[in-house]
Amino acid sequence: MSKKPIGVFDSGLGGLTAVKELLEVLPNEDIVYFGDTGRVPYGNRSKSTIIKYAQQDAGFLISKNVKFIIAACGTVSSVAGDLGGSIPIPFTGVVRPTAAAAVKATKNNKIGVIGTSATIGSGSYKKEIERLDSQIEVYQQDCPLFVPLVENGFISEDDPIAVMVVERYLSHLKEIGVDTIILGCTHYPILKGVISNFMGEAVTLIDSGRETALYTAEQLKKRGLLNDGTDAGQCSFFVSDTPDGFSHLAGMFLDRNIDRSVTQIDIEQY
Ligand code: DGL
């Protein structure tokens, strides 16, 4: 048993899709979240930059004495899956649990993968799916405008800009007839409503934040690291740019007021 917090990081708001699920499946756990809002997006940066950022993000969480780290970022998980090596505590990325859930979900063996350009360029989900089941056909599509849409709050199902961008990126996958789509960037589940409206209800959307939170719960149990307390867990949020925009959008997404629990830090110190 461990009362230490779980550490979660992402380039911005996306990792909150994992936090939202953790709050449900592990309500007694404390969570420390870091969103690298000063350096978002990661998805169009070089491998060496992404590795450097991921190491600093993990370094900050380690300084908060966390017991487990979730790299709740498809880009980091794809490009810097081992967080640059030598992380002294257990951690997970999002690729493995998400790919496994998609393989379970598909019935017609056609899976679409959407993610940032870095994630799609790495082929991470495709390789993992093919490792699990070589019969499955995988179709990839990068969607570089999705992260800025989310970070700027263009997320409503009625938002004409969000609807237009989704249509532009996903038409090809719709024509192919995939029955399952991996939302391979943790920001994308925030656009789930718009994506689902366009693809139709018959297409299963696999949420990388959710699958990774469920996997984390399993891992903590297996490693004897669950918090056995009965009090509701506390969440603290840290960002690398001004907290204002983050507090508002994150509060809306998590359905709670978090204004007082968001602190700005200097990530370059880690
Ligand atoms: N949530 C990150 C991911 O899962 C967004 C990457 C970015 O900042 O471009 O890939």
Tab-separated table of C-alpha atoms and ligand atoms in Angstrom, residues 10-11 14 40-43 72-75 116 119 147 184-187, ligand 1:
chain	number	residue	atom	x	y	z
A	10	ASP	CA	0.965	15.669	-20.957
A	11	SER	CA	1.837	18.614	-23.178
A	14	GLY	CA	-4.978	15.957	-23.080
A	40	VAL	CA	2.442	22.596	-26.273
A	41	PRO	CA	2.198	21.137	-28.922
A	42	TYR	CA	4.758	18.325	-28.778
A	43	GLY	CA	3.410	16.504	-31.828
A	72	ALA	CA	-0.611	10.498	-20.716
A	73	CYS	CA	0.589	11.655	-24.100
A	74	GLY	CA	0.487	9.614	-27.293
A	75	THR	CA	3.402	11.558	-28.718
A	116	THR	CA	-0.203	13.722	-33.915
A	119	THR	CA	2.851	9.570	-33.292
A	147	VAL	CA	-4.594	19.690	-30.467
A	184	GLY	CA	-4.146	7.939	-30.246
A	185	CYS	CA	-3.552	11.395	-28.847
A	186	THR	CA	-4.942	12.005	-25.366
A	187	HIS	CA	-6.366	15.349	-26.465
B	1	DGL	N1	-1.871	14.820	-25.816
B	1	DGL	C1	-0.700	14.772	-26.660
B	1	DGL	C2	-0.660	13.411	-27.338
B	1	DGL	O1	-1.294	12.512	-26.811
B	1	DGL	C3	-0.686	15.961	-27.542
B	1	DGL	C4	0.570	16.122	-28.278
B	1	DGL	C5	0.894	17.510	-28.687
B	1	DGL	O2	1.127	18.327	-27.806
B	1	DGL	O3	0.988	17.735	-29.894
B	1	DGL	O4	-0.035	13.180	-28.330
